[in-house]
PDB file of C-alpha atoms in Angstrom:
ATOM      1  CA  UNK A 146       5.889  -6.906 -13.247  1.00  0.00           C
ATOM      2  CA  UNK A 147       6.150  -3.159 -12.815  1.00  0.00           C
ATOM      3  CA  UNK A 148       9.652  -1.910 -12.222  1.00  0.00           C
ATOM      4  CA  UNK A 149      10.323   0.304  -9.209  1.00  0.00           C
ATOM      5  CA  UNK A 150      10.020   3.989  -9.976  1.00  0.00           C
ATOM      6  CA  UNK A 151      13.544   5.227 -10.700  1.00  0.00           C
ATOM      7  CA  UNK A 152      12.518   8.731  -9.693  1.00  0.00           C
ATOM      8  CA  UNK A 153      10.421   7.979  -6.590  1.00  0.00           C
ATOM      9  CA  UNK A 154      11.578   4.622  -5.155  1.00  0.00           C
ATOM     10  CA  UNK A 155      12.725   5.076  -1.599  1.00  0.00           C
ATOM     11  CA  UNK A 156      10.889   8.364  -1.109  1.00  0.00           C
ATOM     12  CA  UNK A 157      10.282   8.675   2.652  1.00  0.00           C
ATOM     13  CA  UNK A 158       6.538   9.293   2.185  1.00  0.00           C
ATOM     14  CA  UNK A 159       6.166   6.195  -0.014  1.00  0.00           C
ATOM     15  CA  UNK A 160       8.120   4.129   2.497  1.00  0.00           C
ATOM     16  CA  UNK A 161       5.859   5.309   5.346  1.00  0.00           C
ATOM     17  CA  UNK A 162       2.724   4.526   3.336  1.00  0.00           C
ATOM     18  CA  UNK A 163       4.070   1.090   2.455  1.00  0.00           C
ATOM     19  CA  UNK A 164       5.031   0.248   6.033  1.00  0.00           C
ATOM     20  CA  UNK A 165       1.639   1.422   7.249  1.00  0.00           C
ATOM     21  CA  UNK A 166      -0.208  -0.722   4.696  1.00  0.00           C
ATOM     22  CA  UNK A 167       1.951  -3.741   5.602  1.00  0.00           C
ATOM     23  CA  UNK A 168       1.320  -3.273   9.342  1.00  0.00           C
ATOM     24  CA  UNK A 169      -2.439  -2.893   8.978  1.00  0.00           C
ATOM     25  CA  UNK A 170      -2.555  -5.879   6.614  1.00  0.00           C
ATOM     26  CA  UNK A 171      -0.516  -8.048   8.987  1.00  0.00           C
ATOM     27  CA  UNK A 172      -2.533  -6.943  12.034  1.00  0.00           C
ATOM     28  CA  UNK A 173      -5.694  -8.023  10.213  1.00  0.00           C
ATOM     29  CA  UNK A 174      -4.066 -11.312   9.186  1.00  0.00           C
ATOM     30  CA  UNK A 175      -4.572 -10.641   5.479  1.00  0.00           C
ATOM     31  CA  UNK A 176      -1.998 -12.037   3.082  1.00  0.00           C
ATOM     32  CA  UNK A 177      -0.365  -9.708   0.610  1.00  0.00           C
ATOM     33  CA  UNK A 178      -1.756 -11.854  -2.182  1.00  0.00           C
ATOM     34  CA  UNK A 179      -5.321 -11.655  -0.825  1.00  0.00           C
ATOM     35  CA  UNK A 180      -5.131  -7.884  -0.370  1.00  0.00           C
ATOM     36  CA  UNK A 181      -3.778  -7.409  -3.874  1.00  0.00           C
ATOM     37  CA  UNK A 182      -6.460  -9.662  -5.372  1.00  0.00           C
ATOM     38  CA  UNK A 183      -9.321  -7.963  -3.548  1.00  0.00           C
ATOM     39  CA  UNK A 184      -7.991  -4.500  -4.437  1.00  0.00           C
ATOM     40  CA  UNK A 185      -7.518  -5.472  -8.090  1.00  0.00           C
ATOM     41  CA  UNK A 186      -3.765  -4.887  -7.955  1.00  0.00           C
ATOM     42  CA  UNK A 187      -1.036  -7.254  -9.129  1.00  0.00           C
ATOM     43  CA  UNK A 188       0.587  -9.052  -6.167  1.00  0.00           C
ATOM     44  CA  UNK A 189       4.115  -8.107  -7.167  1.00  0.00           C
ATOM     45  CA  UNK A 190       3.042  -4.475  -7.523  1.00  0.00           C
ATOM     46  CA  UNK A 191       1.502  -4.684  -4.047  1.00  0.00           C
ATOM     47  CA  UNK A 192       4.856  -5.871  -2.720  1.00  0.00           C
ATOM     48  CA  UNK A 193       6.522  -2.881  -4.351  1.00  0.00           C
ATOM     49  CA  UNK A 194       4.002  -0.562  -2.737  1.00  0.00           C
ATOM     50  CA  UNK A 195       4.769  -2.027   0.674  1.00  0.00           C
ATOM     51  CA  UNK A 196       8.507  -1.579   0.048  1.00  0.00           C
ATOM     52  CA  UNK A 197       8.067   2.057  -1.041  1.00  0.00           C
ATOM     53  CA  UNK A 198       9.179   1.327  -4.602  1.00  0.00           C
ATOM     54  CA  UNK A 199       6.082   2.562  -6.435  1.00  0.00           C
ATOM     55  CA  UNK A 200       4.492   5.990  -6.563  1.00  0.00           C
ATOM     56  CA  UNK A 201       1.008   4.586  -5.910  1.00  0.00           C
ATOM     57  CA  UNK A 202      -1.903   6.438  -7.476  1.00  0.00           C
ATOM     58  CA  UNK A 203      -4.706   7.862  -5.375  1.00  0.00           C
ATOM     59  CA  UNK A 204      -7.146   5.440  -7.018  1.00  0.00           C
ATOM     60  CA  UNK A 205      -5.037   2.409  -6.052  1.00  0.00           C
ATOM     61  CA  UNK A 206      -4.463   3.805  -2.579  1.00  0.00           C
ATOM     62  CA  UNK A 207      -8.242   4.164  -2.195  1.00  0.00           C
ATOM     63  CA  UNK A 208      -8.723   0.536  -3.315  1.00  0.00           C
ATOM     64  CA  UNK A 209      -6.161  -0.704  -0.787  1.00  0.00           C
ATOM     65  CA  UNK A 210      -7.635   1.376   2.043  1.00  0.00           C
ATOM     66  CA  UNK A 211     -11.114   0.102   1.206  1.00  0.00           C
ATOM     67  CA  UNK A 212      -9.970  -3.526   1.334  1.00  0.00           C
ATOM     68  CA  UNK A 213      -8.241  -2.862   4.649  1.00  0.00           C
ATOM     69  CA  UNK A 214     -11.527  -1.344   5.900  1.00  0.00           C
ATOM     70  CA  UNK A 215      -9.895   1.949   6.805  1.00  0.00           C
ATOM     71  CA  UNK A 216     -10.603   5.461   5.586  1.00  0.00           C
ATOM     72  CA  UNK A 217      -7.912   6.797   3.306  1.00  0.00           C
ATOM     73  CA  UNK A 218      -7.505   9.814   5.582  1.00  0.00           C
ATOM     74  CA  UNK A 219      -6.900   7.497   8.564  1.00  0.00           C
ATOM     75  CA  UNK A 220      -4.353   5.441   6.615  1.00  0.00           C
ATOM     76  CA  UNK A 221      -2.457   8.625   5.720  1.00  0.00           C
ATOM     77  CA  UNK A 222      -2.686   9.822   9.310  1.00  0.00           C
ATOM     78  CA  UNK A 223      -1.221   6.517  10.532  1.00  0.00           C
ATOM     79  CA  UNK A 224       1.587   6.975   7.981  1.00  0.00           C
ATOM     80  CA  UNK A 225       2.202  10.413   9.530  1.00  0.00           C
ATOM     81  CA  UNK A 226       1.400  12.221   6.283  1.00  0.00           C
TER      82      UNK A 226
END
């Protein structure tokens, strides 16, 4: 399991992205495990993303947005970024 980023965990932008992903996922009734599997991301890492613990890469963010059927730009807009 990836450890939270000591340098970036709790960053307000990462927290907003994580909360936005969690809300969209929950609204679409997708489990965290299913989203992680479909995006090719470890489930525990996905949990860390949703908690704002990981400095998610653009590639992984694109994978998550794709599986949530939302444009990356729209996801970032919803996160107020």
